[in-house]
Coordinates of C-alpha atoms in Angstrom, one line a residue:
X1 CA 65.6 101.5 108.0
X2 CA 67.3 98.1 109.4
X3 CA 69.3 97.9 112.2
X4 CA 72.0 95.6 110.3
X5 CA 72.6 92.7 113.2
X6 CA 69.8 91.0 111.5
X7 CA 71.3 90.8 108.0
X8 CA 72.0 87.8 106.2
X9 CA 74.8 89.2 105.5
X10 CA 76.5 88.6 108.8
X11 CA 75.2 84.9 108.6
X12 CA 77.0 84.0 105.5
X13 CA 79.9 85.6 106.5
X14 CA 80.4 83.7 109.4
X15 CA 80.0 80.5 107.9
X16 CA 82.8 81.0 105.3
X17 CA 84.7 82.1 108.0
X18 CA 84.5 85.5 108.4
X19 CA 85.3 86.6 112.1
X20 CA 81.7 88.1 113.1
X21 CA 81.7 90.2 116.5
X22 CA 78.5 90.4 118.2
X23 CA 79.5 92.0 121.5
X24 CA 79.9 95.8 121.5
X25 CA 83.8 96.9 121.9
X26 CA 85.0 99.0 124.8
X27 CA 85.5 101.9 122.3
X28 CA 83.2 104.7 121.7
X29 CA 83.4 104.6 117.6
X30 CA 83.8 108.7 116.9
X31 CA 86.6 108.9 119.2
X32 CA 88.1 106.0 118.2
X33 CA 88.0 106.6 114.4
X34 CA 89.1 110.5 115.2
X35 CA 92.8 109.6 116.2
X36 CA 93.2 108.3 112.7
X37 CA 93.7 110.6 109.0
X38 CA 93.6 109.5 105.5
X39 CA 92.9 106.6 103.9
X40 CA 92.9 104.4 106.6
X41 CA 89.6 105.7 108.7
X42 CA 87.5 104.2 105.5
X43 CA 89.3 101.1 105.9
X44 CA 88.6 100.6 109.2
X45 CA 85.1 102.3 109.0
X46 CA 84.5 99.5 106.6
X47 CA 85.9 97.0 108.6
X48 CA 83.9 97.3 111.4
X49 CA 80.7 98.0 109.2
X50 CA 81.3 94.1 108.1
X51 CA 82.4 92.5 111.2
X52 CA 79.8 94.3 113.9
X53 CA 76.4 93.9 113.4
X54 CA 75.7 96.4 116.2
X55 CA 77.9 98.7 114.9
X56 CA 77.5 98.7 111.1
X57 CA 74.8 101.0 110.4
X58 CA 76.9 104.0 112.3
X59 CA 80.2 102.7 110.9
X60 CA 79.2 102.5 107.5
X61 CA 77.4 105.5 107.0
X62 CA 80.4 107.2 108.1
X63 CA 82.2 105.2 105.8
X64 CA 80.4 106.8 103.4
X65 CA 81.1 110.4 104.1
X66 CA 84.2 109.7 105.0
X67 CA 84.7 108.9 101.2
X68 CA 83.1 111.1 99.4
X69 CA 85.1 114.0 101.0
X70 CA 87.9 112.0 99.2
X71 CA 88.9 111.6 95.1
X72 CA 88.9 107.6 95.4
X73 CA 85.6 106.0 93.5
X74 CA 86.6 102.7 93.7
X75 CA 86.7 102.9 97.6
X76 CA 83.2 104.6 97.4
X77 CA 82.0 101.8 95.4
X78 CA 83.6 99.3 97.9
X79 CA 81.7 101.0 100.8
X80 CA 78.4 101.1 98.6
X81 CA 78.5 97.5 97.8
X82 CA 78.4 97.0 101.6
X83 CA 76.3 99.0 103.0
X84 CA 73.6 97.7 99.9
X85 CA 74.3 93.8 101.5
X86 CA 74.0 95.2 105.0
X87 CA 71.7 98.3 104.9
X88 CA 69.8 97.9 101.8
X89 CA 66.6 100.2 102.8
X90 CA 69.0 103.2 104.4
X91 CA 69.2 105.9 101.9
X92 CA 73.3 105.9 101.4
X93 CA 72.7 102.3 99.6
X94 CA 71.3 105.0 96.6
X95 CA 74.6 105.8 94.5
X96 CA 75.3 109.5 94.3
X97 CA 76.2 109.8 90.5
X98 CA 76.5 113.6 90.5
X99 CA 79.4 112.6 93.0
X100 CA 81.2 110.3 91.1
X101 CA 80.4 112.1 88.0
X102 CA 82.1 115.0 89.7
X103 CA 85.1 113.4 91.0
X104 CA 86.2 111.7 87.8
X105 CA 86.3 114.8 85.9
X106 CA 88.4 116.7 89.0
X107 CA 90.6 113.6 88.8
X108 CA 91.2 113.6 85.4
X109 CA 91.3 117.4 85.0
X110 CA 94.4 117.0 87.9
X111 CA 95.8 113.6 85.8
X112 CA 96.2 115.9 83.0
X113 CA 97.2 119.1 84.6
X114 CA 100.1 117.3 86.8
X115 CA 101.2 115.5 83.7
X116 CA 101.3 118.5 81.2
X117 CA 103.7 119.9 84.4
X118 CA 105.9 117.5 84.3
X119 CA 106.6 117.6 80.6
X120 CA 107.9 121.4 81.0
X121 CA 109.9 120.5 84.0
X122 CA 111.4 117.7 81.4
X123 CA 112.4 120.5 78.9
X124 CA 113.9 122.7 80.9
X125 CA 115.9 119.8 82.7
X126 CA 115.6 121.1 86.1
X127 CA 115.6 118.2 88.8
X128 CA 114.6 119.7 91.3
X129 CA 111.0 120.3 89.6
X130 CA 111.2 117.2 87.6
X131 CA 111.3 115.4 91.4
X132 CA 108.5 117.5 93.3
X133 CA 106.2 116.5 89.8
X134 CA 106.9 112.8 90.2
X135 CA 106.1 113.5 93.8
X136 CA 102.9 114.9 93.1
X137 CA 101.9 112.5 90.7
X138 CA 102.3 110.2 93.0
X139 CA 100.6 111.9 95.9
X140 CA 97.6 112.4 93.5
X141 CA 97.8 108.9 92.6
X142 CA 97.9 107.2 95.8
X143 CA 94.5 109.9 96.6
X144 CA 92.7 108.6 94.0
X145 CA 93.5 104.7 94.5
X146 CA 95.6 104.0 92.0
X147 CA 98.6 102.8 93.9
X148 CA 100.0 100.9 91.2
X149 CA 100.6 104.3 89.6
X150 CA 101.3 105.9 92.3
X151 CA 104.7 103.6 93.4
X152 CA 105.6 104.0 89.5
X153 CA 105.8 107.9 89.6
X154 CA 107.7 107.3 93.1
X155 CA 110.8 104.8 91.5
X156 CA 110.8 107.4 88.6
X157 CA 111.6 110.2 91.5
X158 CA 114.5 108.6 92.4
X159 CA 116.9 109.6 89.9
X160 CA 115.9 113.2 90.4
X161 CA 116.9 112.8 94.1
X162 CA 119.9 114.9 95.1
X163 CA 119.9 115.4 98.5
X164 CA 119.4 112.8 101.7
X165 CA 116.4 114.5 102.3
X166 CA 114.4 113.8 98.8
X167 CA 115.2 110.4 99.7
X168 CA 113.7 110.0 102.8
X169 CA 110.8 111.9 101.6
X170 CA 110.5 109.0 98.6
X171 CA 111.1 106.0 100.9
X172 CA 108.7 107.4 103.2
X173 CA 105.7 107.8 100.8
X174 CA 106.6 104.3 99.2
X175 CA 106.4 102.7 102.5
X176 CA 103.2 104.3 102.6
X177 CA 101.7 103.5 99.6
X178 CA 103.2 100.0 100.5
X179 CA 101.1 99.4 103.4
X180 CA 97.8 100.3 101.7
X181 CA 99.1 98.1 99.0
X182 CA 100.1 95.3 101.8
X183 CA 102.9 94.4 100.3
X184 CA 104.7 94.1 103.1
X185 CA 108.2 92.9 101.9
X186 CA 108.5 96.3 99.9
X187 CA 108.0 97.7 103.6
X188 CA 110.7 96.0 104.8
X189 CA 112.6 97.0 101.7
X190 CA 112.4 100.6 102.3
X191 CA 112.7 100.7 106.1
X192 CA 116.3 99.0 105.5
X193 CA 117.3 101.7 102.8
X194 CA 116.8 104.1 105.2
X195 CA 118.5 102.0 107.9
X196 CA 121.1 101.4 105.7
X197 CA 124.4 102.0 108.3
X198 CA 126.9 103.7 105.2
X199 CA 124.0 106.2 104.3
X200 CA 124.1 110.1 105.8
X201 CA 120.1 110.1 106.2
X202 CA 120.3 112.4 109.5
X203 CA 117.0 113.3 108.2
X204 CA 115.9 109.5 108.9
X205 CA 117.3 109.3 112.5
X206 CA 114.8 111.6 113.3
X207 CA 112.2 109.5 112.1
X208 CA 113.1 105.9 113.9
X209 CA 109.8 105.7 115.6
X210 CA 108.1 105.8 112.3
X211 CA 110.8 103.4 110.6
X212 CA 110.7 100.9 113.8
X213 CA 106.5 101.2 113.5
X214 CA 106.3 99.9 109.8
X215 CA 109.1 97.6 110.5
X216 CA 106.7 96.3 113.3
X217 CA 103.9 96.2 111.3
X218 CA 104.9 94.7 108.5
X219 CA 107.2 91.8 110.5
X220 CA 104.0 91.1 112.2
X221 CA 101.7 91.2 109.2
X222 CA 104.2 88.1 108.0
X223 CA 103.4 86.4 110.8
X224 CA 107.1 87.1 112.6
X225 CA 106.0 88.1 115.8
X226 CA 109.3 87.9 117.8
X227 CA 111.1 90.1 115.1
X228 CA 108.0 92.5 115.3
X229 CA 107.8 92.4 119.2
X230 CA 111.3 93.7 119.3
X231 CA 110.6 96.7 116.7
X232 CA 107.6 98.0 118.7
X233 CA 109.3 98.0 121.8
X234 CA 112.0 99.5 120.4
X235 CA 109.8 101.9 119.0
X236 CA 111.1 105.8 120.1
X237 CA 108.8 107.4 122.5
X238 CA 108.7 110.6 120.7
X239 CA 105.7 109.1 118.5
X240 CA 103.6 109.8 122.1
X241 CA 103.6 113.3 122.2
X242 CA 102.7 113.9 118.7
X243 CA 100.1 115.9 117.4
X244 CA 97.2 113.2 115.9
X245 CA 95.0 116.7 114.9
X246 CA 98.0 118.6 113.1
X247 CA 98.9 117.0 109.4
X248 CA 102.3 119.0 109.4
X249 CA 103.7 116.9 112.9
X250 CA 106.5 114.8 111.2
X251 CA 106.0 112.4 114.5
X252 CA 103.1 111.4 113.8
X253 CA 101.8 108.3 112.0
X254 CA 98.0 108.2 112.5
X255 CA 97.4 107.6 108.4
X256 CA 98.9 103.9 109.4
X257 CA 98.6 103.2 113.4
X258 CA 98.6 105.5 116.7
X259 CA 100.7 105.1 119.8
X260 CA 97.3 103.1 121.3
X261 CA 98.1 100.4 118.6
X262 CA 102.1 100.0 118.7
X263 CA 101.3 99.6 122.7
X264 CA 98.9 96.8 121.8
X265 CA 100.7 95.3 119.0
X266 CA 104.3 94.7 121.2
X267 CA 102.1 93.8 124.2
X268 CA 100.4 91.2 122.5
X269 CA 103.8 90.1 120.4
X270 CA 105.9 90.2 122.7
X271 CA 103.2 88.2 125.1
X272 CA 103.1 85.7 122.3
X273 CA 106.9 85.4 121.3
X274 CA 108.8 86.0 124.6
X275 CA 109.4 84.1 128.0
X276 CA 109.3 85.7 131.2
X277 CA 112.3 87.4 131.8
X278 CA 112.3 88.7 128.4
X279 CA 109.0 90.0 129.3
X280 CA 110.2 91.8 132.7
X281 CA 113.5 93.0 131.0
X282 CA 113.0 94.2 127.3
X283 CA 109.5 95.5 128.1
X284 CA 108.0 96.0 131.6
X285 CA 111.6 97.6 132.1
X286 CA 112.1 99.1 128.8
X287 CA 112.1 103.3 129.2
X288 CA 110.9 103.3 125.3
X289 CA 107.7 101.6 125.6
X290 CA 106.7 102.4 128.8
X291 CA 105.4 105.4 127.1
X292 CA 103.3 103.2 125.6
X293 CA 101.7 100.8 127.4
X294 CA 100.4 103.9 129.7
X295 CA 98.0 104.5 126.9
X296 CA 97.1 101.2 127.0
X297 CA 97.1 100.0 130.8
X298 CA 95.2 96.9 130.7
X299 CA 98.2 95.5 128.4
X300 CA 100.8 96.5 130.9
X301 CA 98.4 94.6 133.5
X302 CA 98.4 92.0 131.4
X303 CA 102.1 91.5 130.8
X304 CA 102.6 91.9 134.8
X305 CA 100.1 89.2 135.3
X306 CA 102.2 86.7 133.0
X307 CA 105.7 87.4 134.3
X308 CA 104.4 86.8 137.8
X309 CA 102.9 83.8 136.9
X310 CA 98.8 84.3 137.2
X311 CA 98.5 83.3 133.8
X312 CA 94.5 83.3 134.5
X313 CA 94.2 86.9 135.7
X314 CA 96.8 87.7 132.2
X315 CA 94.1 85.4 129.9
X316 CA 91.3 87.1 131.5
X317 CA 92.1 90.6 130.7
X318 CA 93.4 89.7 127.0
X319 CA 89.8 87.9 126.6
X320 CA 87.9 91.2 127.6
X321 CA 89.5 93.1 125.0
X322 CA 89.0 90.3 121.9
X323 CA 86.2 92.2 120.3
X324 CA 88.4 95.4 120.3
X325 CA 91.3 93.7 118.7
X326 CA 88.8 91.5 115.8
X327 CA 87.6 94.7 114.7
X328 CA 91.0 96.4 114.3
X329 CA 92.5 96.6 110.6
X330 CA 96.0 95.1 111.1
X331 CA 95.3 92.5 114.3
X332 CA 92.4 90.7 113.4
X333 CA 93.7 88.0 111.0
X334 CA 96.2 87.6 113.7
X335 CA 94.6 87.4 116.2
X336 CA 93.6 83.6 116.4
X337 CA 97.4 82.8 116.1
X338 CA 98.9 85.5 119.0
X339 CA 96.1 84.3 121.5
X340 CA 97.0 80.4 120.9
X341 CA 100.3 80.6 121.5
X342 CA 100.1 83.3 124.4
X343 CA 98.1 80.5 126.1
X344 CA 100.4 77.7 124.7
X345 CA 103.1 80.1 126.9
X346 CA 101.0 80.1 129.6
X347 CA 99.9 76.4 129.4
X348 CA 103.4 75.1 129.2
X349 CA 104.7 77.4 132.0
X350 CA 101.8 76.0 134.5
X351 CA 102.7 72.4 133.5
X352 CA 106.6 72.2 134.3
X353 CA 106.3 71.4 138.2
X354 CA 103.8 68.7 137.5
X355 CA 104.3 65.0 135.7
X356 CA 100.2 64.8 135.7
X357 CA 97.7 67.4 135.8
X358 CA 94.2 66.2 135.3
X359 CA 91.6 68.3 132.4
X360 CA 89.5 69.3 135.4
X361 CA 92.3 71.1 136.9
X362 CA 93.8 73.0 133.9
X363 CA 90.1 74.1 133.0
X364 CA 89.8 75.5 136.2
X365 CA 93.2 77.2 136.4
X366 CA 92.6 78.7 132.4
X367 CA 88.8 79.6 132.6
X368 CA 87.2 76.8 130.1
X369 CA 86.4 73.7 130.2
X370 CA 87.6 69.8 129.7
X371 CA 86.3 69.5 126.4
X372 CA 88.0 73.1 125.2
X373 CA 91.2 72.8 127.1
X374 CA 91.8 68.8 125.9
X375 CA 91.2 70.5 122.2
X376 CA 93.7 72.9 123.0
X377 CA 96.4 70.2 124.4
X378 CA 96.5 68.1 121.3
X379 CA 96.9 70.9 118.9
X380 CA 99.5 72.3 121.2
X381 CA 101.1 68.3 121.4
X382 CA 100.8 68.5 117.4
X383 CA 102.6 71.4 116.8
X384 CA 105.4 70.3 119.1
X385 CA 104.4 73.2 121.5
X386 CA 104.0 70.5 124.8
X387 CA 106.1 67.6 125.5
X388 CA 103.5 65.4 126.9
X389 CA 100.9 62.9 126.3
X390 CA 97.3 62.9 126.9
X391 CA 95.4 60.0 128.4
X392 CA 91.5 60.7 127.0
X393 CA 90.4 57.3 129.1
X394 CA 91.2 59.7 132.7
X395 CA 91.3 62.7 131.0
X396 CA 94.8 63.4 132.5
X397 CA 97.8 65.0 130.9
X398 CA 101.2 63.3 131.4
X399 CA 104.5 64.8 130.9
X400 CA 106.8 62.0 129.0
X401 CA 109.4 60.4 131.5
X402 CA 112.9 60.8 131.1
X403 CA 115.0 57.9 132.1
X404 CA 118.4 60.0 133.3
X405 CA 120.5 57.0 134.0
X406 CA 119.9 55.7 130.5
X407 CA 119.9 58.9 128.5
X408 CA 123.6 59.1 130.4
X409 CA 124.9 56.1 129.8
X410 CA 123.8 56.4 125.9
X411 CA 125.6 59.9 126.1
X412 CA 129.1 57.9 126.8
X413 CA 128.7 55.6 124.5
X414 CA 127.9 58.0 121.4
X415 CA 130.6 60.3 123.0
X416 CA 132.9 56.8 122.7
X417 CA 132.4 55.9 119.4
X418 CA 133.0 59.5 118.1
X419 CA 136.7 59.4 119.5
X420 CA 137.1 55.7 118.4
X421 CA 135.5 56.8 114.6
X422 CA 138.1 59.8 115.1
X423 CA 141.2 58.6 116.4
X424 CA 141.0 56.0 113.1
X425 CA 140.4 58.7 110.8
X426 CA 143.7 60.8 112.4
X427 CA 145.8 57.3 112.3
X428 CA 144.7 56.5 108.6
X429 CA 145.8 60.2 107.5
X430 CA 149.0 59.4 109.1
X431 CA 149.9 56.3 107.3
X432 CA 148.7 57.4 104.4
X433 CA 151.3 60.5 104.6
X434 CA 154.0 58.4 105.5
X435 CA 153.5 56.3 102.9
X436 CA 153.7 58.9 100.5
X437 CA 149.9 58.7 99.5
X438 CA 149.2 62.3 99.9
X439 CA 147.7 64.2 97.2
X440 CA 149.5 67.4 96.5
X441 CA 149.5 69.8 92.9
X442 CA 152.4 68.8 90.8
X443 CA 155.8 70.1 91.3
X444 CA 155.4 70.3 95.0
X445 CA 157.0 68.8 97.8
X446 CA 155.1 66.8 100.6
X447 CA 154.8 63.3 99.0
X448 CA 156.3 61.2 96.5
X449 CA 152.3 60.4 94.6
X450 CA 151.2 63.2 92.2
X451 CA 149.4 63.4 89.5
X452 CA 151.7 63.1 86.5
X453 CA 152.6 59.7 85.1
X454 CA 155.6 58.9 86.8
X455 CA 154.4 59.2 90.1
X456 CA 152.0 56.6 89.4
X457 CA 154.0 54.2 87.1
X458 CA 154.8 51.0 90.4
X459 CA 151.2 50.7 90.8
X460 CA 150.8 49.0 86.6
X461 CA 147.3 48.7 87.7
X462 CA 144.8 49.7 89.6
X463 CA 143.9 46.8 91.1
X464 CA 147.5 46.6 92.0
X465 CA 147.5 50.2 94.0
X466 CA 144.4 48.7 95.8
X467 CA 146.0 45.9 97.3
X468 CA 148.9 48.0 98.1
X469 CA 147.2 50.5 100.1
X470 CA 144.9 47.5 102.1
X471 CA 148.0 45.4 103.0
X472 CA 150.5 48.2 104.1
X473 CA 147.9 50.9 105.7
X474 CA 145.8 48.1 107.5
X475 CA 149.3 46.3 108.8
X476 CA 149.8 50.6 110.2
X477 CA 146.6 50.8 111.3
X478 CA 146.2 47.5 113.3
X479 CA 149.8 48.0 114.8
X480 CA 149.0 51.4 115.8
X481 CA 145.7 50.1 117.5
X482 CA 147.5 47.5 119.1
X483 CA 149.9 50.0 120.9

């Protein structure tokens, strides 16, 4: 049977782009995928099947019986497809018809069943039953993969909602289905419902670590990271003493993330998003999260490092843990992004004391080398992340000169010509009030010009009014000047 690091597989992925991690992780994959229920573990069994070589013949086989102990075929057939690109001599590449065979006539048998349920609930009009058969439906839908479905029967549940409770209930398994969906502004959407300030969910206040969790993930799946920075650390700790192993724990939220990952995700947001004293106060001193990053200790290190300045020791750590983080389900397209501007942060924080620091030494200070870090510098200068310029003849970077004296003096005379441009408009207002030129409705008081006929009738023309206003409101206005 192959191994699956030498499949071509792996090749053509990483030439259309396709992160590809050769390097084993620092997690042991059992224990790993153990802290995680539901759908998820054959997403991120799959996952790591196509991004690891190394890994993917344990990881997809696992992916394997990991779905067939569930109802959705189209997930098998996802993990089949792979495992035949990857693993095409290992026996689980074989489809197991009897399976699917099986598992379309339990799912329909169920489709029918749950439906025939509802229609008696319907005809004796009770709500109450009418809502737990929508709920089922669309518990039974989102099993079998049909999410689609599965949000439908969930909106349908709403009317039959008639206590604070049921709602919860429905905006939590929406935001659910949501994420597996990735339709991440529906997250958004239902997190807020629940937050909604003029609502009596008391049912929901217990449940802010899981609200502040998918706020988190989705904000960061949008590429917000500051917003989503502030929802995990803000995250309630009560989410770390829940049960992973126990599917009736209310706290827990291991069929999305575990406490491991809402550590990781605000370290590495907040790292990316946040300067240093925003660093030491909102999350190195922050009672919430400090639950958190002791599961993950390396990030805490990390965030220490960077708000006291050894920016290489931070980098260092962040760069040992890059294979863990490409093969997680929510991080890796991110990743790229949260590690440039982390060391943009850095980068920018290193050059403030300096007006020239040459390639050689910021290679040194950040681990790489001249060619890498003058790369780096120009996209930063590009995306107006540095104010500086690069001199490639020296290989030195320059921070742009500000002449003070000049940018002063410049300063007066703007400031100048504002109260000259102002002090005309206030004089002109004037004389144009005094001269009865000020537009008011008709019938009022407050000048002698309106709109009807007779207010108009000494100017006979136009023309007439023009010259009118330029000979006796310039005379005020040069007078005025004058004194």
């Amino acid at each position: 049977m192959g191994t699956g690091h030498e499949a071509p597989y792996f090749a053509k992925a990483q030439q259309a782009g396709h992160p590809i991690v050769n390097d084993l992780p620092k997690f042991d994959l059992d224990q790993y995928i153990a802290n995680y229920r539901g759908r998820t573990r054959v997403d991120r069994l799959l996952l790591i099947g196509t991004t690891a070589p190394l890994l993917a013949p344990e990881a997809l086989r696992a992916a394997v019986v990991e779905a067939k102990q569930g109802r959705d075929v189209g997930r098998y057939d996802a993990v089949l497809m792979a495992i035949r690109e990857i693993l095409p001599a290992d026996p689980n590449a074989v489809p197991d018809s009897a399976w699917i065979d099986r598992t379309n006539k339990q799912v329909k048998a169920e489709s029918d069943r749950l439906e025939m349920e509802l229609k008696g609930y319907k005809n004796n009009l009770i709500k109450e039953s009418i809502r737990m058969g929508y709920d089922d439906q669309g518990q039974h839908f989102h099993r079998m993969g049909d999410l689609i479905n599965s949000v439908k029967a969930y909106g349908r549940m709403r009317d039959y909602c008639t206590t604070p409770s049921h709602v919860v209930i429905m905006n939590f398994r929406l935001i659910n289905v949501s994420i597996d969906q990735g339709n991440w502004l529906a997250v958004q959407t239902n997190v807020q419902k629940l937050r909604s300030p003029g609502q009596p969910f008391a049912e929901a206040q217990r449940l802010t670590a899981k609200l502040s969790a998918a706020m988190g993930l989705a904000l960061l799946a949008s590429g917000n990271y500051q917003e989503a920075a502030r929802e995990f650390v803000e995250t309630d700790s009560r989410m770390v003493q829940a049960k992973l192993d126990d599917p009736f724990d209310d706290e827990a939220f291991n069929e999305v993330m575990t406490p491991n990952d809402i550590a990781v995700y605000g370290g590495l947001c907040a790292l990316a998003s946040m300067d240093r004293n925003e660093l030491q106060k909102q999350v190195l001193e922050n009672g919430k999260f400090r639950s958190y990053l002791e599961l993950e200790p390396h990030i805490r290190r990390a965030i220490t490092f960077f708000v006291s300045s050894k920016y290489s020791a931070c980098l260092s750590i962040l760069e040992s843990y890059r294979s863990d983080y490409l093969l997680d389900l929510h991080l890796q397209r991110h990743l790229g992004e949260l590690y440039f501007q982390i060391r943009s942060k850095a980068i920018q924080q290193y050059f403030i004391p300096f007006s020239r620091v040459t390639f050689a030494a910021l290679a040194t200070a950040f681990d790489t080398d001249e060619h890498t870090i003058g790369q780096e510098l120009t996209r930063m200068i590009k995306r107006r992340h540095l104010d500086a310029r690069i001199d490639l003849v020296d290989h030195v970077l320059l921070a742009k000169i500000v002449d003070v004296r000049r940018k002063v003096h410049e300063d007066a005379v703007k400031m100048a010509k504002d109260y000259e441009r102002t002090a005309h408009l206030r004089i002109l207002r004037m004389e144009m009030i005094n001269a009865g030129l000020e537009v008011t409705e008709k019938g009022k008081s407050g000048g002698n010009h309106t709109f009807d006929d007779a207010a108009i009738d000494p100017f006979h023309s136009v023309a007439s009014a023009g010259n009118w206003l330029n000979e006796n409101v310039g005379r005020s206005l040069r007078s005025g000047l004058r004194g």
